[in-house]
Amino acid sequence: MCITDFLRLRTMTSAALIACALLAANAILAAPAPARPNVVFIMADDLGYGDLGCYGAPDIRTPNIDRLAAQGVRLTDYYANAPVCTPTRCAFMTGRYQQRIGGMEWAIYPGITTTGLPGAETTLAEMLRDAGYATAMSGKWHLGYKPEHQPNAQGFDRFFGLLSGNHDYFHHRERMGMADLYLDEKPIEMRGYSTELITRHALDFLRQIEARPFFLYVAYNAPHFPYQTPDDADAPDGYLLPASRERYVKMVEALDAGVGQLLAALDREPLRANTLVIFTSDNGGDIHARNLPLAKTKGTLWEGGIRVPCLARLPGRIAAGSVSSQVAITMDWSATLLQLAGAKPPRDRPLDGIDLLPLLTGQTPPVERTLFWRRVDQREIKTHRAVRSGNWKYIDEPGGARYLYDLARDIGESRDLAAEQPARVEELKTKLDTWETSIAPSLYSQSGRQVPVRKQ
């Protein structure tokens, strides 16, 4: 080969290589972006902090929920937004402190049909649907009865479940006797145990919506009162059954069986690889729950009322078997899901939560948080407040009682340090007072005098 032929061949080869490189670059640019994760958010009702095997339960078998801990992350310092149902669910749906929305600080009582999540709020379901997600809910709503307050009017394409705070698991009537089982906006009659029906409809929704990114909210009413097990179908009134730890255990195990069915459906490829599964509770456990090692129960602002189990699985991003002590709260998941979906809240409704995924995947180191709680129970006509800042927890009770705990050394809140550290008490009280200036004031002052509520 002469030198001229060699140079011509080298030039042709270089040109071919450049063309291939350009084609490859264009292919990369033209390739579709990774699919946005699907989301299955599972919320239990009144589940105690220590009522899962992975949180130390000695008498409840929860192999399916525990599998989420083995395949994902277990959070040790995760909180509900409130010590009761409605306000936590409100915070999840809006991504904001529920106190910013007047009248949503306590559970909606049976028969009260005027209160509900205002239509002026833009819900998580609406924001995800606008971002292209299919949205479905199966389970307990507890954010209002009127048509404009119901799930289908608040961003869910499909809904099955109950609107009230609890109902008879077999007769599907709430405590005042009103029928409470719906498919979309229509009341329906159906035989079966509520926990199993919620699972069945969640699976039906999965089969219908898996062709596009989806958000499935599975809100079990178990193990909330009344204490009915799958064996109690013949009981004429579930509300009259005797409450016991034994019944509670069976209810949690039935819930775990439902989670197992959901995971079996999600573990089919490609769903498993691209679905974020979250499991948590709306507040701490009630009288028959095991909240150990925490103090007190549902309805209080001690740890047993607000610190709850939380597990999350996202294969390839969240390390299997990991444990996180990152302080987090219900409304953080709202911010996390919106970030994953590429959705943003309205400008006049900024989020109060943070994106948890970088923290749970190790992309960013743990961050110190300051979180607030305020409990207003109209029956007591009193206001209870609390703040956690770093490892310090301050509780401000009606009548002037103040409590201070170092949660790093005293998770059970057994040693009150308020008298020993008055400066820290004042510091945390000031943070609480400052926070309250940014949200709607309490319905009731410490004196019991009713004050106006403004929406923020």
CSV table of C-alpha atoms in Angstrom, one decimal:
chain,number,residue,atom,x,y,z
A,1,MET,CA,0.0,0.0,0.0
A,2,CYS,CA,1.4,3.4,-1.0
A,3,ILE,CA,1.5,6.3,1.4
A,4,THR,CA,-1.3,8.0,-0.4
A,5,ASP,CA,-3.7,5.0,0.0
A,6,PHE,CA,-2.7,4.7,3.7
A,7,LEU,CA,-3.5,8.4,4.4
A,8,ARG,CA,-6.8,8.1,2.5
A,9,LEU,CA,-7.8,5.0,4.6
A,10,ARG,CA,-6.8,6.7,7.9
A,11,THR,CA,-8.9,9.7,6.9
A,12,MET,CA,-11.9,7.5,6.1
A,13,THR,CA,-11.5,5.6,9.3
A,14,SER,CA,-11.3,8.8,11.4
A,15,ALA,CA,-14.4,10.2,9.7
A,16,ALA,CA,-16.2,6.9,10.4
A,17,LEU,CA,-15.2,7.0,14.0
A,18,ILE,CA,-16.4,10.6,14.4
A,19,ALA,CA,-19.7,9.7,12.7
A,20,CYS,CA,-20.2,6.8,15.1
A,21,ALA,CA,-19.4,9.0,18.1
A,22,LEU,CA,-21.9,11.6,16.9
A,23,LEU,CA,-24.5,9.0,16.3
A,24,ALA,CA,-23.9,7.6,19.8
A,25,ALA,CA,-24.1,11.1,21.4
A,26,ASN,CA,-27.4,11.7,19.5
A,27,ALA,CA,-28.7,8.4,20.7
A,28,ILE,CA,-28.0,9.3,24.3
A,29,LEU,CA,-29.6,12.7,23.9
A,30,ALA,CA,-32.6,11.1,22.2
A,31,ALA,CA,-33.0,8.3,24.7
A,32,PRO,CA,-36.0,8.6,27.0
A,33,ALA,CA,-35.3,9.8,30.5
A,34,PRO,CA,-35.6,7.1,33.2
A,35,ALA,CA,-39.2,6.5,34.1
A,36,ARG,CA,-40.5,8.4,37.1
A,37,PRO,CA,-41.1,6.1,40.0
A,38,ASN,CA,-44.5,4.8,40.9
A,39,VAL,CA,-45.5,5.4,44.5
A,40,VAL,CA,-47.5,3.1,46.8
A,41,PHE,CA,-48.0,4.9,50.2
A,42,ILE,CA,-49.4,2.6,52.9
A,43,MET,CA,-50.8,4.2,56.0
A,44,ALA,CA,-51.9,2.1,59.1
A,45,ASP,CA,-54.3,3.6,61.6
A,46,ASP,CA,-53.2,3.9,65.3
A,47,LEU,CA,-50.3,1.4,64.9
A,48,GLY,CA,-47.9,1.5,67.9
A,49,TYR,CA,-44.2,2.3,67.4
A,50,GLY,CA,-43.3,-1.1,68.8
A,51,ASP,CA,-45.9,-3.2,67.0
A,52,LEU,CA,-43.9,-4.6,64.1
A,53,GLY,CA,-41.3,-7.3,64.3
A,54,CYS,CA,-38.6,-5.0,62.9
A,55,TYR,CA,-39.4,-2.5,65.7
A,56,GLY,CA,-39.1,-5.2,68.4
A,57,ALA,CA,-42.7,-6.5,68.7
A,58,PRO,CA,-42.5,-9.8,70.7
A,59,ASP,CA,-46.1,-11.0,70.1
A,60,ILE,CA,-47.1,-9.9,66.6
A,61,ARG,CA,-46.0,-11.6,63.4
A,62,THR,CA,-45.4,-9.1,60.6
A,63,PRO,CA,-43.2,-10.8,58.1
A,64,ASN,CA,-44.4,-8.8,55.1
A,65,ILE,CA,-44.0,-5.4,56.6
A,66,ASP,CA,-40.7,-6.5,58.1
A,67,ARG,CA,-39.6,-7.4,54.5
A,68,LEU,CA,-39.8,-3.7,53.6
A,69,ALA,CA,-37.2,-3.1,56.4
A,70,ALA,CA,-35.0,-5.8,55.0
A,71,GLN,CA,-35.2,-4.6,51.5
A,72,GLY,CA,-35.2,-0.9,52.2
A,73,VAL,CA,-34.8,1.6,55.1
A,74,ARG,CA,-36.2,1.7,58.6
A,75,LEU,CA,-36.5,5.1,60.2
A,76,THR,CA,-36.1,5.4,63.9
A,77,ASP,CA,-37.0,9.0,64.4
A,78,TYR,CA,-40.0,9.5,62.2
A,79,TYR,CA,-43.1,11.4,63.3
A,80,ALA,CA,-46.7,11.8,62.4
A,81,ASN,CA,-47.9,15.4,61.9
A,82,ALA,CA,-50.4,15.0,64.7
A,83,PRO,CA,-51.4,12.6,67.5
A,84,VAL,CA,-54.7,11.8,65.9
A,85,CYS,CA,-56.0,10.9,62.4
A,86,THR,CA,-57.5,13.9,60.5
A,87,PRO,CA,-54.7,16.4,60.9
A,88,THR,CA,-51.9,14.0,59.9
A,89,ARG,CA,-53.9,13.1,56.7
A,90,CYS,CA,-54.4,16.7,56.0
A,91,ALA,CA,-50.7,17.4,56.3
A,92,PHE,CA,-49.9,14.5,53.9
A,93,MET,CA,-52.4,15.7,51.3
A,94,THR,CA,-51.2,19.3,51.4
A,95,GLY,CA,-47.5,18.9,52.3
A,96,ARG,CA,-48.0,21.6,54.9
A,97,TYR,CA,-48.6,22.0,58.6
A,98,GLN,CA,-52.3,21.3,59.1
A,99,GLN,CA,-52.5,24.4,61.3
A,100,ARG,CA,-52.3,26.5,58.2
A,101,ILE,CA,-55.8,25.1,57.2
A,102,GLY,CA,-58.5,26.2,59.7
A,103,GLY,CA,-60.5,23.6,61.5
A,104,MET,CA,-58.2,20.6,60.6
A,105,GLU,CA,-56.3,20.3,63.9
A,106,TRP,CA,-58.4,17.4,65.4
A,107,ALA,CA,-60.2,14.4,64.2
A,108,ILE,CA,-63.5,15.0,62.4
A,109,TYR,CA,-66.2,13.5,64.6
A,110,PRO,CA,-68.8,11.1,63.3
A,111,GLY,CA,-71.8,12.9,61.9
A,112,ILE,CA,-70.0,16.3,61.5
A,113,THR,CA,-70.5,16.9,57.8
A,114,THR,CA,-69.6,20.5,57.5
A,115,THR,CA,-65.8,20.2,58.1
A,116,GLY,CA,-63.4,19.0,55.5
A,117,LEU,CA,-60.3,19.6,53.5
A,118,PRO,CA,-61.1,22.9,51.6
A,119,GLY,CA,-61.4,22.8,47.9
A,120,ALA,CA,-59.1,25.8,47.7
A,121,GLU,CA,-56.2,23.7,48.8
A,122,THR,CA,-54.2,21.9,46.1
A,123,THR,CA,-53.7,18.3,47.2
A,124,LEU,CA,-50.8,16.0,46.7
A,125,ALA,CA,-53.0,13.9,44.5
A,126,GLU,CA,-54.0,16.8,42.3
A,127,MET,CA,-50.4,17.9,41.9
A,128,LEU,CA,-49.3,14.3,41.0
A,129,ARG,CA,-52.2,13.9,38.6
A,130,ASP,CA,-51.3,17.2,36.9
A,131,ALA,CA,-47.8,15.9,36.5
A,132,GLY,CA,-49.1,12.9,34.6
A,133,TYR,CA,-49.6,10.3,37.3
A,134,ALA,CA,-52.7,8.1,37.6
A,135,THR,CA,-54.1,8.5,41.1
A,136,ALA,CA,-56.1,6.0,43.2
A,137,MET,CA,-57.0,5.5,46.8
A,138,SER,CA,-58.2,2.6,48.8
A,139,GLY,CA,-59.0,3.0,52.5
A,140,LYS,CA,-59.8,5.6,55.1
A,141,TRP,CA,-60.2,9.2,54.0
A,142,HIS,CA,-61.3,11.1,57.2
A,143,LEU,CA,-61.0,14.5,55.5
A,144,GLY,CA,-64.7,15.3,55.0
A,145,TYR,CA,-68.0,13.9,53.9
A,146,LYS,CA,-69.4,16.6,51.6
A,147,PRO,CA,-68.9,15.9,47.8
A,148,GLU,CA,-66.4,18.7,47.5
A,149,HIS,CA,-64.3,17.2,50.4
A,150,GLN,CA,-64.2,13.7,49.1
A,151,PRO,CA,-61.3,12.0,47.4
A,152,ASN,CA,-62.6,12.2,43.8
A,153,ALA,CA,-62.9,16.0,44.2
A,154,GLN,CA,-59.4,16.2,45.7
A,155,GLY,CA,-57.4,14.6,42.9
A,156,PHE,CA,-58.0,10.9,43.0
A,157,ASP,CA,-59.2,9.2,39.8
A,158,ARG,CA,-60.5,6.3,41.7
A,159,PHE,CA,-61.6,5.8,45.3
A,160,PHE,CA,-62.8,2.9,47.4
A,161,GLY,CA,-63.2,3.0,51.2
A,162,LEU,CA,-64.6,4.9,54.2
A,163,LEU,CA,-65.0,8.6,54.7
A,164,SER,CA,-65.3,8.6,58.5
A,165,GLY,CA,-62.7,7.9,61.1
A,166,ASN,CA,-63.7,4.3,61.8
A,167,HIS,CA,-66.4,1.9,61.0
A,168,ASP,CA,-67.6,-1.6,61.8
A,169,TYR,CA,-65.3,-3.9,59.8
A,170,PHE,CA,-68.1,-6.1,58.6
A,171,HIS,CA,-71.2,-4.0,58.6
A,172,HIS,CA,-69.4,-0.9,57.3
A,173,ARG,CA,-71.3,1.5,59.5
A,174,GLU,CA,-69.6,4.3,61.5
A,175,ARG,CA,-70.2,4.8,65.2
A,176,MET,CA,-73.3,6.8,64.8
A,177,GLY,CA,-74.9,4.1,62.6
A,178,MET,CA,-74.4,5.8,59.3
A,179,ALA,CA,-73.4,3.5,56.4
A,180,ASP,CA,-69.9,4.3,55.4
A,181,LEU,CA,-68.5,2.4,52.4
A,182,TYR,CA,-68.0,4.1,49.0
A,183,LEU,CA,-66.8,3.4,45.5
A,184,ASP,CA,-65.9,6.8,44.1
A,185,GLU,CA,-68.7,9.1,45.1
A,186,LYS,CA,-71.4,6.5,45.5
A,187,PRO,CA,-72.2,4.6,48.7
A,188,ILE,CA,-72.1,0.8,48.1
A,189,GLU,CA,-73.0,-2.3,50.1
A,190,MET,CA,-70.4,-5.1,50.1
A,191,ARG,CA,-69.7,-8.2,52.2
A,192,GLY,CA,-66.3,-8.7,53.8
A,193,TYR,CA,-63.7,-7.6,56.3
A,194,SER,CA,-62.6,-4.0,55.7
A,195,THR,CA,-58.9,-4.7,55.8
A,196,GLU,CA,-59.3,-7.4,53.1
A,197,LEU,CA,-61.6,-5.3,51.0
A,198,ILE,CA,-59.1,-2.4,51.0
A,199,THR,CA,-56.4,-4.7,49.9
A,200,ARG,CA,-58.6,-6.2,47.1
A,201,HIS,CA,-59.5,-2.8,45.7
A,202,ALA,CA,-55.9,-1.6,45.9
A,203,LEU,CA,-54.9,-4.6,43.8
A,204,ASP,CA,-57.7,-3.9,41.3
A,205,PHE,CA,-56.5,-0.3,41.0
A,206,LEU,CA,-52.9,-1.6,40.4
A,207,ARG,CA,-54.1,-3.7,37.6
A,208,GLN,CA,-55.8,-0.8,36.0
A,209,ILE,CA,-53.2,1.9,36.3
A,210,GLU,CA,-49.8,0.2,36.0
A,211,ALA,CA,-49.4,1.2,32.4
A,212,ARG,CA,-48.4,4.8,33.4
A,213,PRO,CA,-46.7,6.3,36.5
A,214,PHE,CA,-49.1,6.0,39.4
A,215,PHE,CA,-49.7,7.1,43.0
A,216,LEU,CA,-51.6,4.6,45.0
A,217,TYR,CA,-52.6,5.6,48.5
A,218,VAL,CA,-53.6,2.6,50.7
A,219,ALA,CA,-55.0,3.9,54.0
A,220,TYR,CA,-56.0,0.9,56.2
A,221,ASN,CA,-58.4,1.7,59.0
A,222,ALA,CA,-56.7,-1.1,61.0
A,223,PRO,CA,-55.9,-1.5,63.8
A,224,HIS,CA,-58.2,1.4,64.8
A,225,PHE,CA,-61.1,0.7,67.1
A,226,PRO,CA,-63.5,-1.1,67.0
A,227,TYR,CA,-61.4,-4.2,67.8
A,228,GLN,CA,-62.7,-6.7,65.2
A,229,THR,CA,-60.7,-9.6,63.8
A,230,PRO,CA,-61.4,-11.5,60.6
A,231,ASP,CA,-63.0,-14.1,62.9
A,232,ASP,CA,-65.7,-11.7,64.1
A,233,ALA,CA,-68.0,-11.8,61.1
A,234,ASP,CA,-71.0,-13.1,63.1
A,235,ALA,CA,-70.8,-10.3,65.7
A,236,PRO,CA,-74.0,-8.2,65.5
A,237,ASP,CA,-72.1,-5.0,66.4
A,238,GLY,CA,-68.4,-4.6,66.2
A,239,TYR,CA,-68.5,-1.7,68.6
A,240,LEU,CA,-69.7,-3.9,71.4
A,241,LEU,CA,-66.9,-6.5,71.1
A,242,PRO,CA,-64.5,-6.5,74.1
A,243,ALA,CA,-61.2,-4.8,73.4
A,244,SER,CA,-58.0,-6.7,74.1
A,245,ARG,CA,-54.4,-7.0,73.1
A,246,GLU,CA,-55.2,-10.4,71.6
A,247,ARG,CA,-57.8,-8.9,69.2
A,248,TYR,CA,-55.4,-6.1,68.4
A,249,VAL,CA,-52.6,-8.5,67.4
A,250,LYS,CA,-54.9,-10.4,65.0
A,251,MET,CA,-55.9,-7.1,63.4
A,252,VAL,CA,-52.3,-6.1,62.8
A,253,GLU,CA,-51.5,-9.5,61.4
A,254,ALA,CA,-54.4,-9.2,59.0
A,255,LEU,CA,-53.0,-5.9,57.9
A,256,ASP,CA,-49.6,-7.5,57.4
A,257,ALA,CA,-51.2,-10.1,55.2
A,258,GLY,CA,-52.7,-7.4,53.1
A,259,VAL,CA,-49.4,-5.7,52.7
A,260,GLY,CA,-48.0,-9.1,51.6
A,261,GLN,CA,-50.5,-9.3,48.8
A,262,LEU,CA,-49.6,-5.8,47.7
A,263,LEU,CA,-45.9,-6.5,47.7
A,264,ALA,CA,-46.5,-9.7,45.7
A,265,ALA,CA,-48.2,-7.7,43.0
A,266,LEU,CA,-45.5,-5.0,43.1
A,267,ASP,CA,-42.6,-7.5,42.9
A,268,ARG,CA,-43.4,-8.3,39.3
A,269,GLU,CA,-40.9,-6.6,37.0
A,270,PRO,CA,-40.8,-3.9,36.0
A,271,LEU,CA,-43.0,-2.6,38.8
A,272,ARG,CA,-40.6,-3.6,41.7
A,273,ALA,CA,-37.6,-1.9,40.2
A,274,ASN,CA,-39.4,1.4,39.8
A,275,THR,CA,-41.8,1.7,42.6
A,276,LEU,CA,-41.3,3.5,45.9
A,277,VAL,CA,-43.2,1.7,48.7
A,278,ILE,CA,-43.7,3.6,52.0
A,279,PHE,CA,-45.3,2.2,55.1
A,280,THR,CA,-46.2,4.2,58.2
A,281,SER,CA,-48.9,5.1,60.6
A,282,ASP,CA,-51.1,8.2,61.0
A,283,ASN,CA,-50.3,8.6,64.8
A,284,GLY,CA,-49.1,6.6,67.8
A,285,GLY,CA,-50.9,3.5,69.1
A,286,ASP,CA,-53.9,3.6,71.3
A,287,ILE,CA,-54.6,1.8,74.6
A,288,HIS,CA,-53.9,-1.8,73.4
A,289,ALA,CA,-50.9,-0.9,71.2
A,290,ARG,CA,-47.3,-1.3,72.2
A,291,ASN,CA,-45.5,2.0,71.9
A,292,LEU,CA,-42.4,0.9,73.9
A,293,PRO,CA,-39.9,2.3,74.5
A,294,LEU,CA,-41.8,5.5,74.1
A,295,ALA,CA,-44.0,7.3,76.7
A,296,LYS,CA,-47.8,7.6,76.6
A,297,THR,CA,-50.2,7.0,73.7
A,298,LYS,CA,-52.3,8.4,70.8
A,299,GLY,CA,-53.7,11.8,71.5
A,300,THR,CA,-50.7,13.1,73.4
A,301,LEU,CA,-47.7,15.0,72.3
A,302,TRP,CA,-45.3,12.7,74.1
A,303,GLU,CA,-43.3,10.4,71.8
A,304,GLY,CA,-45.9,7.6,72.1
A,305,GLY,CA,-48.5,9.8,70.5
A,306,ILE,CA,-46.5,11.1,67.6
A,307,ARG,CA,-43.4,9.0,66.9
A,308,VAL,CA,-44.4,6.1,64.6
A,309,PRO,CA,-42.9,3.3,62.4
A,310,CYS,CA,-41.8,4.2,58.9
A,311,LEU,CA,-40.2,2.0,56.2
A,312,ALA,CA,-39.4,2.8,52.6
A,313,ARG,CA,-38.2,0.6,49.7
A,314,LEU,CA,-36.9,1.8,46.3
A,315,PRO,CA,-34.6,-0.8,44.8
A,316,GLY,CA,-31.3,0.5,43.4
A,317,ARG,CA,-31.6,3.8,45.3
A,318,ILE,CA,-32.3,3.0,49.0
A,319,ALA,CA,-29.9,0.5,50.4
A,320,ALA,CA,-31.4,-2.8,51.6
A,321,GLY,CA,-31.4,-3.3,55.3
A,322,SER,CA,-30.4,0.3,56.1
A,323,VAL,CA,-31.5,2.2,59.3
A,324,SER,CA,-31.8,6.0,59.4
A,325,SER,CA,-32.0,8.2,62.5
A,326,GLN,CA,-32.9,11.2,60.3
A,327,VAL,CA,-35.7,13.1,62.0
A,328,ALA,CA,-38.6,13.2,59.6
A,329,ILE,CA,-42.4,13.8,59.5
A,330,THR,CA,-45.4,12.9,57.5
A,331,MET,CA,-45.4,16.0,55.3
A,332,ASP,CA,-41.8,15.3,54.2
A,333,TRP,CA,-43.1,12.5,52.1
A,334,SER,CA,-45.4,14.9,50.2
A,335,ALA,CA,-42.3,17.0,49.3
A,336,THR,CA,-40.4,13.8,48.4
A,337,LEU,CA,-43.1,12.5,46.1
A,338,LEU,CA,-43.5,15.8,44.3
A,339,GLN,CA,-39.8,16.0,43.7
A,340,LEU,CA,-39.7,12.5,42.3
A,341,ALA,CA,-42.6,13.4,40.0
A,342,GLY,CA,-41.1,16.7,38.8
A,343,ALA,CA,-44.2,18.5,40.2
A,344,LYS,CA,-44.3,21.8,42.2
A,345,PRO,CA,-46.8,23.2,44.7
A,346,PRO,CA,-48.7,26.4,44.0
A,347,ARG,CA,-46.6,29.5,44.7
A,348,ASP,CA,-49.0,30.6,47.4
A,349,ARG,CA,-48.9,27.2,49.2
A,350,PRO,CA,-45.1,26.6,49.8
A,351,LEU,CA,-44.3,23.2,51.3
A,352,ASP,CA,-43.3,22.8,55.0
A,353,GLY,CA,-41.7,19.4,54.5
A,354,ILE,CA,-38.4,18.4,52.8
A,355,ASP,CA,-37.3,15.9,50.2
A,356,LEU,CA,-36.2,12.8,52.1
A,357,LEU,CA,-34.7,10.8,49.3
A,358,PRO,CA,-31.2,12.3,49.2
A,359,LEU,CA,-31.0,11.7,53.0
A,360,LEU,CA,-32.2,8.1,52.8
A,361,THR,CA,-30.0,7.2,49.9
A,362,GLY,CA,-26.9,8.7,51.4
A,363,GLN,CA,-26.5,11.4,48.8
A,364,THR,CA,-26.5,14.0,51.5
A,365,PRO,CA,-25.6,13.7,55.2
A,366,PRO,CA,-28.3,13.9,57.9
A,367,VAL,CA,-29.6,17.3,58.7
A,368,GLU,CA,-30.8,18.7,62.0
A,369,ARG,CA,-34.5,19.5,62.1
A,370,THR,CA,-36.9,21.6,64.2
A,371,LEU,CA,-40.4,20.3,64.0
A,372,PHE,CA,-43.6,21.6,65.7
A,373,TRP,CA,-46.9,20.1,66.9
A,374,ARG,CA,-50.0,21.7,68.2
A,375,ARG,CA,-53.0,19.7,69.5
A,376,VAL,CA,-56.4,21.4,69.8
A,377,ASP,CA,-59.2,19.2,71.1
A,378,GLN,CA,-62.5,21.1,71.0
A,379,ARG,CA,-63.9,18.8,73.7
A,380,GLU,CA,-61.2,20.0,76.2
A,381,ILE,CA,-61.2,23.6,74.8
A,382,LYS,CA,-57.4,23.6,75.5
A,383,THR,CA,-54.3,23.8,73.4
A,384,HIS,CA,-51.2,21.6,73.8
A,385,ARG,CA,-47.9,22.3,72.0
A,386,ALA,CA,-44.5,20.7,71.4
A,387,VAL,CA,-41.3,21.2,69.5
A,388,ARG,CA,-38.3,19.0,68.7
A,389,SER,CA,-35.2,20.8,67.9
A,390,GLY,CA,-32.2,18.6,67.4
A,391,ASN,CA,-32.4,16.1,70.2
A,392,TRP,CA,-34.3,18.4,72.5
A,393,LYS,CA,-38.0,18.0,73.0
A,394,TYR,CA,-40.1,20.7,74.8
A,395,ILE,CA,-43.8,20.2,75.7
A,396,ASP,CA,-46.0,23.1,76.6
A,397,GLU,CA,-49.2,21.9,78.4
A,398,PRO,CA,-52.4,23.9,79.4
A,399,GLY,CA,-52.1,25.4,82.8
A,400,GLY,CA,-48.5,26.4,82.4
A,401,ALA,CA,-46.9,22.9,82.8
A,402,ARG,CA,-43.6,22.7,80.9
A,403,TYR,CA,-41.4,19.6,80.1
A,404,LEU,CA,-38.0,19.3,78.6
A,405,TYR,CA,-36.4,16.0,77.5
A,406,ASP,CA,-33.1,15.0,75.9
A,407,LEU,CA,-34.3,12.4,73.4
A,408,ALA,CA,-30.7,11.2,72.6
A,409,ARG,CA,-30.4,10.0,76.2
A,410,ASP,CA,-34.0,9.6,77.2
A,411,ILE,CA,-36.2,8.3,74.4
A,412,GLY,CA,-38.8,7.3,77.0
A,413,GLU,CA,-39.1,10.9,78.3
A,414,SER,CA,-38.7,9.7,81.9
A,415,ARG,CA,-36.5,12.6,83.2
A,416,ASP,CA,-37.9,16.1,82.9
A,417,LEU,CA,-35.0,18.6,82.7
A,418,ALA,CA,-37.1,21.8,82.6
A,419,ALA,CA,-36.1,22.9,86.1
A,420,GLU,CA,-32.4,22.2,85.4
A,421,GLN,CA,-32.3,24.0,82.1
A,422,PRO,CA,-34.6,27.1,82.2
A,423,ALA,CA,-32.7,28.9,79.4
A,424,ARG,CA,-33.3,26.0,77.0
A,425,VAL,CA,-36.9,25.9,78.0
A,426,GLU,CA,-37.3,29.6,77.1
A,427,GLU,CA,-35.4,29.1,73.8
A,428,LEU,CA,-37.7,26.3,72.7
A,429,LYS,CA,-40.8,28.1,73.9
A,430,THR,CA,-39.7,31.1,71.8
A,431,LYS,CA,-39.4,28.9,68.7
A,432,LEU,CA,-42.9,27.6,69.3
A,433,ASP,CA,-44.3,31.1,69.7
A,434,THR,CA,-42.5,32.2,66.6
A,435,TRP,CA,-43.8,29.3,64.6
A,436,GLU,CA,-47.3,30.1,65.7
A,437,THR,CA,-47.1,33.6,64.3
A,438,SER,CA,-46.7,32.0,60.8
A,439,ILE,CA,-49.7,29.7,61.0
A,440,ALA,CA,-53.4,29.9,61.9
A,441,PRO,CA,-53.8,30.6,65.6
A,442,SER,CA,-55.3,28.0,67.8
A,443,LEU,CA,-59.1,27.7,67.9
A,444,TYR,CA,-58.8,28.2,71.6
A,445,SER,CA,-56.4,30.2,73.8
A,446,GLN,CA,-54.9,28.7,76.9
A,447,SER,CA,-57.7,30.4,78.8
A,448,GLY,CA,-60.3,28.5,76.8
A,449,ARG,CA,-61.6,31.7,75.0
A,450,GLN,CA,-62.4,31.0,71.4
A,451,VAL,CA,-60.3,33.0,69.0
A,452,PRO,CA,-60.8,33.6,65.2
A,453,VAL,CA,-59.0,31.3,62.8
A,454,ARG,CA,-57.3,32.7,59.7
A,455,LYS,CA,-56.2,30.6,56.7
A,456,GLN,CA,-52.6,30.8,55.8
